[in-house]
mmCIF file of C-alpha atoms and ligand atoms in Angstrom:
data_model
loop_
_atom_site.group_PDB
_atom_site.id
_atom_site.type_symbol
_atom_site.label_atom_id
_atom_site.label_comp_id
_atom_site.label_asym_id
_atom_site.label_seq_id
_atom_site.Cartn_x
_atom_site.Cartn_y
_atom_site.Cartn_z
ATOM 1 C CA MET A 1 -113.327 42.278 36.942
ATOM 2 C CA SER A 2 -112.657 45.573 35.165
ATOM 3 C CA ALA A 3 -109.044 46.227 34.194
ATOM 4 C CA VAL A 4 -109.161 49.679 35.815
ATOM 5 C CA GLU A 5 -111.270 50.678 38.832
ATOM 6 C CA LEU A 6 -111.496 53.794 40.953
ATOM 7 C CA THR A 7 -113.941 53.528 43.852
ATOM 8 C CA GLY A 8 -114.860 56.578 45.931
ATOM 9 C CA VAL A 9 -111.468 58.134 45.258
ATOM 10 C CA SER A 10 -110.543 61.538 46.622
ATOM 11 C CA LYS A 11 -107.109 63.110 46.501
ATOM 12 C CA TRP A 12 -106.084 66.327 48.129
ATOM 13 C CA PHE A 13 -102.812 68.211 48.339
ATOM 14 C CA ALA A 14 -102.771 70.431 51.464
ATOM 15 C CA ASP A 15 -105.968 72.465 50.997
ATOM 16 C CA THR A 16 -106.379 71.717 47.243
ATOM 17 C CA VAL A 17 -108.927 69.046 46.390
ATOM 18 C CA ALA A 18 -107.643 67.535 43.127
ATOM 19 C CA LEU A 19 -110.242 64.735 42.965
ATOM 20 C CA SER A 20 -113.432 64.362 44.945
ATOM 21 C CA ASP A 21 -115.268 61.036 45.383
ATOM 22 C CA VAL A 22 -114.599 59.748 41.883
ATOM 23 C CA SER A 23 -115.670 56.249 40.846
ATOM 24 C CA PHE A 24 -115.402 54.575 37.467
ATOM 25 C CA ALA A 25 -114.510 51.209 35.979
ATOM 26 C CA LEU A 26 -112.998 50.639 32.559
ATOM 27 C CA GLY A 27 -112.918 47.594 30.329
ATOM 28 C CA ALA A 28 -111.424 47.058 26.872
ATOM 29 C CA GLY A 29 -111.364 49.918 24.379
ATOM 30 C CA VAL A 30 -110.408 53.594 24.427
ATOM 31 C CA THR A 31 -111.920 55.896 27.060
ATOM 32 C CA GLY A 32 -111.373 59.646 26.929
ATOM 33 C CA LEU A 33 -110.785 61.533 30.190
ATOM 34 C CA LEU A 34 -111.936 65.038 29.367
ATOM 35 C CA GLY A 35 -111.445 68.117 31.526
ATOM 36 C CA HIS A 36 -110.166 71.690 31.634
ATOM 37 C CA ASN A 37 -106.673 72.543 32.880
ATOM 38 C CA GLY A 38 -106.486 71.716 36.563
ATOM 39 C CA ALA A 39 -109.630 69.518 36.453
ATOM 40 C CA GLY A 40 -107.802 66.554 37.984
ATOM 41 C CA LYS A 41 -106.974 64.442 34.908
ATOM 42 C CA SER A 42 -103.258 64.038 35.638
ATOM 43 C CA THR A 43 -104.021 63.254 39.263
ATOM 44 C CA ALA A 44 -106.378 60.453 38.189
ATOM 45 C CA LEU A 45 -103.746 59.040 35.817
ATOM 46 C CA GLN A 46 -101.003 59.297 38.453
ATOM 47 C CA LEU A 47 -103.182 57.400 40.922
ATOM 48 C CA LEU A 48 -103.728 54.656 38.328
ATOM 49 C CA ALA A 49 -100.005 54.588 37.558
ATOM 50 C CA GLY A 50 -99.238 54.115 41.259
ATOM 51 C CA ALA A 51 -97.200 57.329 41.402
ATOM 52 C CA THR A 52 -99.330 58.580 44.262
ATOM 53 C CA ARG A 53 -101.843 57.172 46.770
ATOM 54 C CA PRO A 54 -105.483 58.237 47.144
ATOM 55 C CA SER A 55 -106.385 60.251 50.258
ATOM 56 C CA GLN A 56 -109.589 58.208 50.322
ATOM 57 C CA GLY A 57 -111.026 55.327 48.334
ATOM 58 C CA THR A 58 -109.437 52.482 46.403
ATOM 59 C CA VAL A 59 -107.589 52.231 43.093
ATOM 60 C CA ARG A 60 -107.194 48.914 41.275
ATOM 61 C CA VAL A 61 -105.391 48.175 38.023
ATOM 62 C CA LEU A 62 -105.562 44.562 36.822
ATOM 63 C CA GLY A 63 -106.844 43.716 40.296
ATOM 64 C CA LEU A 64 -103.756 45.156 42.051
ATOM 65 C CA ASP A 65 -103.134 48.272 44.122
ATOM 66 C CA PRO A 66 -100.746 50.112 41.767
ATOM 67 C CA HIS A 67 -99.109 52.099 44.578
ATOM 68 C CA ALA A 68 -98.361 49.019 46.692
ATOM 69 C CA ASP A 69 -97.658 46.358 44.082
ATOM 70 C CA PRO A 70 -94.935 46.939 41.437
ATOM 71 C CA ALA A 71 -96.086 43.754 39.641
ATOM 72 C CA VAL A 72 -98.799 45.921 38.112
ATOM 73 C CA HIS A 73 -96.205 47.423 35.746
ATOM 74 C CA ARG A 74 -95.956 44.126 33.832
ATOM 75 C CA GLY A 75 -99.395 44.869 32.440
ATOM 76 C CA LEU A 76 -99.330 48.645 32.459
ATOM 77 C CA GLY A 77 -97.929 51.145 29.945
ATOM 78 C CA ILE A 78 -97.741 54.857 30.755
ATOM 79 C CA VAL A 79 -97.223 57.908 28.543
ATOM 80 C CA ALA A 80 -96.775 60.799 30.977
ATOM 81 C CA ASP A 81 -97.195 64.481 30.227
ATOM 82 C CA GLY A 82 -93.941 66.327 29.489
ATOM 83 C CA GLU A 83 -90.513 65.129 28.394
ATOM 84 C CA ALA A 84 -89.418 61.620 29.279
ATOM 85 C CA THR A 85 -86.769 61.004 26.637
ATOM 86 C CA TRP A 86 -82.988 61.553 26.661
ATOM 87 C CA ALA A 87 -81.722 63.796 23.881
ATOM 88 C CA HIS A 88 -78.361 62.024 23.481
ATOM 89 C CA ALA A 89 -79.584 58.454 23.090
ATOM 90 C CA THR A 90 -81.155 56.905 20.006
ATOM 91 C CA ALA A 91 -84.815 55.902 19.873
ATOM 92 C CA ARG A 92 -83.823 52.219 19.763
ATOM 93 C CA THR A 93 -81.556 52.483 22.834
ATOM 94 C CA GLN A 94 -84.281 54.181 24.861
ATOM 95 C CA VAL A 95 -86.990 51.698 23.960
ATOM 96 C CA GLU A 96 -84.660 48.719 24.493
ATOM 97 C CA PHE A 97 -83.722 50.053 27.913
ATOM 98 C CA LEU A 98 -87.378 50.026 28.941
ATOM 99 C CA ALA A 99 -87.877 46.570 27.403
ATOM 100 C CA ARG A 100 -84.999 45.157 29.485
ATOM 101 C CA GLN A 101 -86.229 46.914 32.607
ATOM 102 C CA ARG A 102 -89.648 45.315 32.158
ATOM 103 C CA GLY A 103 -88.128 41.867 31.645
ATOM 104 C CA VAL A 104 -89.149 41.419 28.007
ATOM 105 C CA ALA A 105 -87.570 38.114 26.874
ATOM 106 C CA ASP A 106 -86.464 39.072 23.357
ATOM 107 C CA HIS A 107 -86.011 42.772 23.956
ATOM 108 C CA ARG A 108 -84.335 43.423 20.560
ATOM 109 C CA ALA A 109 -87.143 41.898 18.517
ATOM 110 C CA ALA A 110 -89.804 43.542 20.713
ATOM 111 C CA THR A 111 -88.119 46.941 20.292
ATOM 112 C CA ALA A 112 -87.886 46.588 16.499
ATOM 113 C CA ALA A 113 -91.544 45.538 16.304
ATOM 114 C CA VAL A 114 -92.829 48.390 18.442
ATOM 115 C CA LEU A 115 -90.709 51.003 16.618
ATOM 116 C CA GLU A 116 -92.235 49.723 13.379
ATOM 117 C CA ARG A 117 -95.709 49.955 14.866
ATOM 118 C CA VAL A 118 -95.295 53.611 15.861
ATOM 119 C CA GLY A 119 -93.699 54.480 12.494
ATOM 120 C CA LEU A 120 -90.148 55.122 13.726
ATOM 121 C CA THR A 121 -88.169 52.361 11.992
ATOM 122 C CA HIS A 122 -86.547 54.871 9.621
ATOM 123 C CA ALA A 123 -85.302 56.993 12.554
ATOM 124 C CA ALA A 124 -84.620 54.222 15.078
ATOM 125 C CA ASP A 125 -80.855 54.780 15.196
ATOM 126 C CA ARG A 126 -80.910 58.557 15.318
ATOM 127 C CA ARG A 127 -80.520 60.572 18.486
ATOM 128 C CA VAL A 128 -83.833 61.701 19.904
ATOM 129 C CA GLY A 129 -82.470 65.245 20.410
ATOM 130 C CA GLY A 130 -83.028 65.930 16.706
ATOM 131 C CA PHE A 131 -86.603 64.586 16.688
ATOM 132 C CA SER A 132 -89.765 66.640 16.237
ATOM 133 C CA LYS A 133 -92.234 66.796 19.132
ATOM 134 C CA GLY A 134 -94.433 64.259 17.336
ATOM 135 C CA MET A 135 -91.522 61.828 16.908
ATOM 136 C CA ARG A 136 -90.523 62.171 20.575
ATOM 137 C CA GLN A 137 -94.133 61.434 21.479
ATOM 138 C CA ARG A 138 -93.846 58.234 19.379
ATOM 139 C CA VAL A 139 -90.714 57.232 21.313
ATOM 140 C CA LYS A 140 -92.681 57.606 24.554
ATOM 141 C CA LEU A 141 -95.509 55.533 23.103
ATOM 142 C CA ALA A 142 -93.060 52.835 21.964
ATOM 143 C CA GLN A 143 -91.553 52.767 25.491
ATOM 144 C CA ALA A 144 -95.032 52.352 26.948
ATOM 145 C CA LEU A 145 -95.965 49.560 24.516
ATOM 146 C CA VAL A 146 -92.788 47.505 24.255
ATOM 147 C CA HIS A 147 -93.849 44.958 26.909
ATOM 148 C CA ASP A 148 -97.282 44.556 25.280
ATOM 149 C CA PRO A 149 -99.314 45.898 28.230
ATOM 150 C CA GLN A 150 -103.016 45.261 28.653
ATOM 151 C CA VAL A 151 -103.634 48.699 30.171
ATOM 152 C CA LEU A 152 -102.340 51.917 28.652
ATOM 153 C CA LEU A 153 -102.566 55.359 30.317
ATOM 154 C CA LEU A 154 -101.788 58.459 28.245
ATOM 155 C CA ASP A 155 -101.694 62.020 29.589
ATOM 156 C CA GLU A 156 -102.587 64.543 26.832
ATOM 157 C CA PRO A 157 -100.681 62.547 24.164
ATOM 158 C CA LEU A 158 -101.783 64.764 21.270
ATOM 159 C CA ASN A 159 -100.559 68.060 22.772
ATOM 160 C CA GLY A 160 -98.244 69.975 20.462
ATOM 161 C CA LEU A 161 -98.631 67.634 17.469
ATOM 162 C CA ASP A 162 -99.379 68.873 13.962
ATOM 163 C CA PRO A 163 -102.662 67.775 12.306
ATOM 164 C CA ALA A 164 -101.116 64.898 10.313
ATOM 165 C CA GLN A 165 -99.373 63.526 13.419
ATOM 166 C CA ARG A 166 -102.605 63.876 15.383
ATOM 167 C CA ARG A 167 -104.528 61.859 12.803
ATOM 168 C CA ALA A 168 -101.872 59.128 12.783
ATOM 169 C CA ASP A 169 -101.793 58.957 16.598
ATOM 170 C CA VAL A 170 -105.603 58.931 16.859
ATOM 171 C CA ASP A 171 -105.666 55.944 14.461
ATOM 172 C CA LEU A 172 -102.928 54.171 16.393
ATOM 173 C CA LEU A 173 -104.649 54.648 19.761
ATOM 174 C CA ALA A 174 -108.014 53.568 18.315
ATOM 175 C CA ALA A 175 -106.345 50.405 16.955
ATOM 176 C CA LEU A 176 -104.795 49.662 20.370
ATOM 177 C CA GLY A 177 -108.291 49.844 21.872
ATOM 178 C CA GLN A 178 -109.745 47.615 19.179
ATOM 179 C CA GLU A 179 -107.137 44.976 20.032
ATOM 180 C CA GLY A 180 -108.830 44.636 23.419
ATOM 181 C CA ARG A 181 -106.495 46.785 25.499
ATOM 182 C CA THR A 182 -107.881 49.141 28.117
ATOM 183 C CA VAL A 183 -106.719 52.596 27.015
ATOM 184 C CA LEU A 184 -107.354 55.783 29.013
ATOM 185 C CA VAL A 185 -106.449 59.031 27.197
ATOM 186 C CA SER A 186 -106.722 62.448 28.837
ATOM 187 C CA SER A 187 -107.446 65.604 26.870
ATOM 188 C CA HIS A 188 -109.038 69.013 27.231
ATOM 189 C CA VAL A 189 -110.457 68.897 23.696
ATOM 190 C CA LEU A 190 -113.653 66.917 23.084
ATOM 191 C CA SER A 191 -113.218 66.710 19.293
ATOM 192 C CA GLU A 192 -109.868 65.031 19.889
ATOM 193 C CA VAL A 193 -111.102 62.244 22.139
ATOM 194 C CA GLU A 194 -114.368 61.645 20.316
ATOM 195 C CA ARG A 195 -112.453 60.450 17.255
ATOM 196 C CA MET A 196 -110.903 57.555 19.138
ATOM 197 C CA ALA A 197 -112.963 56.906 22.281
ATOM 198 C CA ALA A 198 -116.119 54.846 22.586
ATOM 199 C CA ARG A 199 -116.692 56.371 26.015
ATOM 200 C CA VAL A 200 -115.848 59.721 27.581
ATOM 201 C CA LEU A 201 -115.544 60.675 31.271
ATOM 202 C CA VAL A 202 -115.862 64.391 32.006
ATOM 203 C CA VAL A 203 -114.059 65.792 35.050
ATOM 204 C CA VAL A 204 -114.803 69.329 36.237
ATOM 205 C CA ASN A 205 -113.113 70.722 39.344
ATOM 206 C CA GLY A 206 -112.116 67.255 40.554
ATOM 207 C CA ARG A 207 -115.572 65.729 40.167
ATOM 208 C CA LEU A 208 -116.759 63.223 37.592
ATOM 209 C CA VAL A 209 -119.764 65.114 36.239
ATOM 210 C CA ALA A 210 -120.724 63.150 33.142
ATOM 211 C CA GLU A 211 -119.893 59.950 31.353
ATOM 212 C CA GLY A 212 -121.172 58.295 28.218
ATOM 213 C CA GLU A 213 -120.647 57.890 24.526
ATOM 214 C CA PRO A 214 -119.048 60.899 22.800
ATOM 215 C CA GLY A 215 -122.200 61.982 20.909
ATOM 216 C CA GLY A 216 -124.159 62.318 24.149
ATOM 217 C CA ILE A 217 -121.321 64.199 25.829
ATOM 218 C CA ARG A 218 -121.096 66.588 22.867
ATOM 219 C CA GLU A 219 -124.804 67.310 23.225
ATOM 220 C CA LEU A 220 -124.389 67.964 26.941
ATOM 221 C CA LEU A 221 -121.447 70.303 26.409
ATOM 222 C CA VAL A 222 -122.476 72.109 23.259
ATOM 223 C CA ASP A 223 -126.254 71.928 22.985
ATOM 224 C CA ARG A 224 -126.944 73.313 26.416
ATOM 225 C CA PRO A 225 -129.016 76.334 27.398
ATOM 226 C CA ARG A 226 -127.127 79.513 26.594
ATOM 227 C CA THR A 227 -127.552 83.241 26.620
ATOM 228 C CA VAL A 228 -126.672 84.536 23.176
ATOM 229 C CA ARG A 229 -125.948 88.146 22.228
ATOM 230 C CA LEU A 230 -127.072 89.314 18.795
ATOM 231 C CA GLU A 231 -125.916 92.587 17.302
ATOM 232 C CA GLY A 232 -126.842 94.078 13.926
ATOM 233 C CA ASP A 233 -129.436 96.051 11.973
ATOM 234 C CA ARG A 234 -133.118 95.151 12.645
ATOM 235 C CA VAL A 235 -131.967 92.688 15.295
ATOM 236 C CA LEU A 236 -135.118 93.147 17.403
ATOM 237 C CA GLU A 237 -137.248 91.848 14.502
ATOM 238 C CA LEU A 238 -135.019 88.771 14.330
ATOM 239 C CA ALA A 239 -135.296 88.238 18.100
ATOM 240 C CA GLY A 240 -139.108 88.514 17.857
ATOM 241 C CA THR A 241 -139.176 85.835 15.151
ATOM 242 C CA LEU A 242 -136.916 83.568 17.232
ATOM 243 C CA LEU A 243 -139.351 83.997 20.127
ATOM 244 C CA ALA A 244 -142.382 83.289 17.891
ATOM 245 C CA GLU A 245 -140.721 80.120 16.577
ATOM 246 C CA GLY A 246 -139.998 78.909 20.111
ATOM 247 C CA LEU A 247 -136.229 78.924 19.562
ATOM 248 C CA VAL A 248 -135.641 81.318 22.449
ATOM 249 C CA GLY A 249 -137.448 81.659 25.754
ATOM 250 C CA SER A 250 -136.866 85.356 26.351
ATOM 251 C CA VAL A 251 -135.537 88.495 24.681
ATOM 252 C CA ARG A 252 -134.092 91.598 26.318
ATOM 253 C CA ARG A 253 -132.144 94.609 25.184
ATOM 254 C CA GLU A 254 -128.585 94.857 26.454
ATOM 255 C CA GLY A 255 -128.040 97.408 29.216
ATOM 256 C CA GLY A 256 -125.581 100.295 29.415
ATOM 257 C CA GLY A 257 -126.410 101.775 26.027
ATOM 258 C CA ARG A 258 -124.849 98.803 24.235
ATOM 259 C CA PRO A 259 -126.469 97.908 20.907
ATOM 260 C CA GLY A 260 -127.049 94.165 21.367
ATOM 261 C CA VAL A 261 -130.070 92.022 22.188
ATOM 262 C CA LEU A 262 -129.768 89.097 24.604
ATOM 263 C CA VAL A 263 -131.796 85.942 23.957
ATOM 264 C CA GLU A 264 -132.081 82.838 26.162
ATOM 265 C CA ALA A 265 -131.880 79.702 24.021
ATOM 266 C CA PRO A 266 -132.829 76.377 25.626
ATOM 267 C CA ARG A 267 -130.872 74.570 22.863
ATOM 268 C CA ALA A 268 -127.902 76.486 21.504
ATOM 269 C CA VAL A 269 -127.336 74.254 18.469
ATOM 270 C CA ALA A 270 -130.946 74.582 17.248
ATOM 271 C CA LEU A 271 -130.601 78.370 17.561
ATOM 272 C CA ALA A 272 -127.309 78.433 15.652
ATOM 273 C CA GLU A 273 -128.854 76.373 12.852
ATOM 274 C CA ALA A 274 -131.910 78.636 12.519
ATOM 275 C CA VAL A 275 -130.309 82.087 12.850
ATOM 276 C CA PRO A 276 -128.830 82.441 9.304
ATOM 277 C CA ARG A 277 -132.147 81.498 7.607
ATOM 278 C CA LEU A 278 -134.300 83.690 9.882
ATOM 279 C CA ALA A 279 -131.877 86.629 9.593
ATOM 280 C CA ARG A 280 -132.339 86.511 5.806
ATOM 281 C CA GLU A 281 -136.131 86.308 6.168
ATOM 282 C CA CYS A 282 -136.170 89.322 8.527
ATOM 283 C CA SER A 283 -133.654 91.263 6.365
ATOM 284 C CA THR A 284 -131.412 91.486 9.432
ATOM 285 C CA THR A 285 -127.717 92.182 8.858
ATOM 286 C CA LEU A 286 -125.936 90.497 11.752
ATOM 287 C CA ARG A 287 -122.638 91.946 12.885
ATOM 288 C CA ARG A 288 -122.024 89.671 15.887
ATOM 289 C CA VAL A 289 -123.496 86.499 17.387
ATOM 290 C CA GLU A 290 -121.772 85.411 20.596
ATOM 291 C CA GLY A 291 -122.380 83.329 23.691
ATOM 292 C CA VAL A 292 -122.576 85.159 27.025
ATOM 293 C CA GLY A 293 -121.491 83.637 30.351
ATOM 294 C CA GLU A 294 -119.430 80.879 28.724
ATOM 295 C CA ASP A 295 -117.444 80.544 31.911
ATOM 296 C CA LEU A 296 -116.509 77.245 33.426
ATOM 297 C CA GLU A 297 -118.967 77.622 36.288
ATOM 298 C CA SER A 298 -121.967 77.717 33.928
ATOM 299 C CA VAL A 299 -120.735 74.599 32.119
ATOM 300 C CA PHE A 300 -120.153 72.937 35.483
ATOM 301 C CA ALA A 301 -123.609 73.873 36.813
ATOM 302 C CA HIS A 302 -125.217 72.561 33.645
ATOM 303 C CA LEU A 303 -123.327 69.267 33.747
ATOM 304 C CA VAL A 304 -124.150 68.733 37.404
ATOM 305 C CA ARG A 305 -127.860 69.346 36.660
ATOM 306 C CA ALA A 306 -127.692 67.011 33.658
ATOM 307 C CA ALA A 307 -125.941 64.334 35.716
ATOM 308 C CA ARG A 308 -128.608 64.600 38.444
ATOM 309 C CA GLY A 309 -131.341 64.398 35.809
ATOM 310 C CA ALA A 310 -129.803 61.147 34.582
ATOM 311 C CA GLY A 311 -130.279 59.742 38.100
ATOM 312 C CA ARG A 312 -126.702 60.009 39.300
HETATM 313 N N1 LIG B 401 -98.390 67.666 43.614
HETATM 314 C C1 LIG B 401 -99.326 68.586 43.758
HETATM 315 N N2 LIG B 401 -99.279 69.467 44.779
HETATM 316 C C2 LIG B 401 -100.244 70.413 44.955
HETATM 317 N N3 LIG B 401 -101.312 70.559 44.151
HETATM 318 C C3 LIG B 401 -101.412 69.706 43.119
HETATM 319 C C4 LIG B 401 -100.430 68.696 42.860
HETATM 320 N N4 LIG B 401 -100.822 68.009 41.749
HETATM 321 C C5 LIG B 401 -101.966 68.575 41.326
HETATM 322 N N5 LIG B 401 -102.331 69.589 42.143
HETATM 323 C C6 LIG B 401 -103.546 70.427 42.015
HETATM 324 O O1 LIG B 401 -104.644 69.549 41.835
HETATM 325 C C7 LIG B 401 -105.551 70.059 40.866
HETATM 326 C C8 LIG B 401 -105.700 69.079 39.715
HETATM 327 O O2 LIG B 401 -104.501 69.037 38.978
HETATM 328 P P1 LIG B 401 -104.218 68.040 37.767
HETATM 329 O O3 LIG B 401 -102.796 68.240 37.344
HETATM 330 O O4 LIG B 401 -104.637 66.670 38.140
HETATM 331 O O5 LIG B 401 -105.209 68.612 36.653
HETATM 332 P P2 LIG B 401 -105.260 68.328 35.104
HETATM 333 O O6 LIG B 401 -106.693 68.110 34.767
HETATM 334 O O7 LIG B 401 -104.322 67.252 34.725
HETATM 335 O O8 LIG B 401 -104.798 69.692 34.481
HETATM 336 P P3 LIG B 401 -103.614 70.021 33.443
HETATM 337 O O9 LIG B 401 -104.141 69.643 32.122
HETATM 338 O O10 LIG B 401 -103.426 71.505 33.614
HETATM 339 O O11 LIG B 401 -102.424 69.215 33.880
HETATM 340 C C9 LIG B 401 -104.986 71.405 40.438
HETATM 341 O O12 LIG B 401 -105.605 72.405 41.222
HETATM 342 C C10 LIG B 401 -103.523 71.295 40.770
HETATM 343 O O13 LIG B 401 -102.973 72.558 41.031
#
């Protein structure tokens, strides 16, 4: 049995479809849930946390229906998006409160241990109101971990953290996965999740459109066919060379009297790697190189095609 399972899950709010026929199962380790704002990530996490019920399909966490069975919370830790701490209480008080609520036997020792783990021992008896965003995030993580849950759900936990805090939290979450916990972390930034997750699920407009190891997902997202606009001196010569080398499939001048040339690249990364060298060889001075049509719909269409190609 997988620790976390969504089967054929759809969720709609009035006429908004937040999730559409989503299925996945998660075992031990960190999984990244990647998607743009409004993709449906929080909805998926809320369904797993039992905060809401699916309109269709089934949700199971540790074999239980999280909406119907509060016993699930013995094995489940949740770090929600937004504020969940009280400014006037100390970190220790807030974590101990959660420990008692979850029935942890030695709640004092468990609180001290988890505050140490998240790096808050030095600030444990200070009021959270004076904490930085990163420290408040650690309090939330300590609250989620104090009863030693097997499953951990985190909604955009790295939002608003500085780079050093991000690195520390990425290491901590990776370690929690390596201990055999099932950790699901949502994010809208691939580079963030790929540093901690062995597997990534991509949600676009409520649909699960790709899943796999982070390298493969990066290729799908970044190294996809793209229209690229080149602008500079002798740019037509450069475009001709790109065509001759098979790096682009077509070349056309931009319309409306604009100075650029549009090229269709089947693999955007290969093009980006070759352009500086070929520009030197053609004595082209490039002023701008930019992707065209980088809208969400084109990414979505590409991912859906890629997912179909993989036999989904
Ligand atoms: N309680 C609700 N009532 C109405 N619509 C909702 C509700 N919750 C979510 N939605 C809608 O469902 C869709 C998915 O939202 P969700 O919050 O799950 O996305 P998300 O990927 O977490 O995005 P974000 O990162 O912006 O939070 C959005 O269109 C959102 O407006």
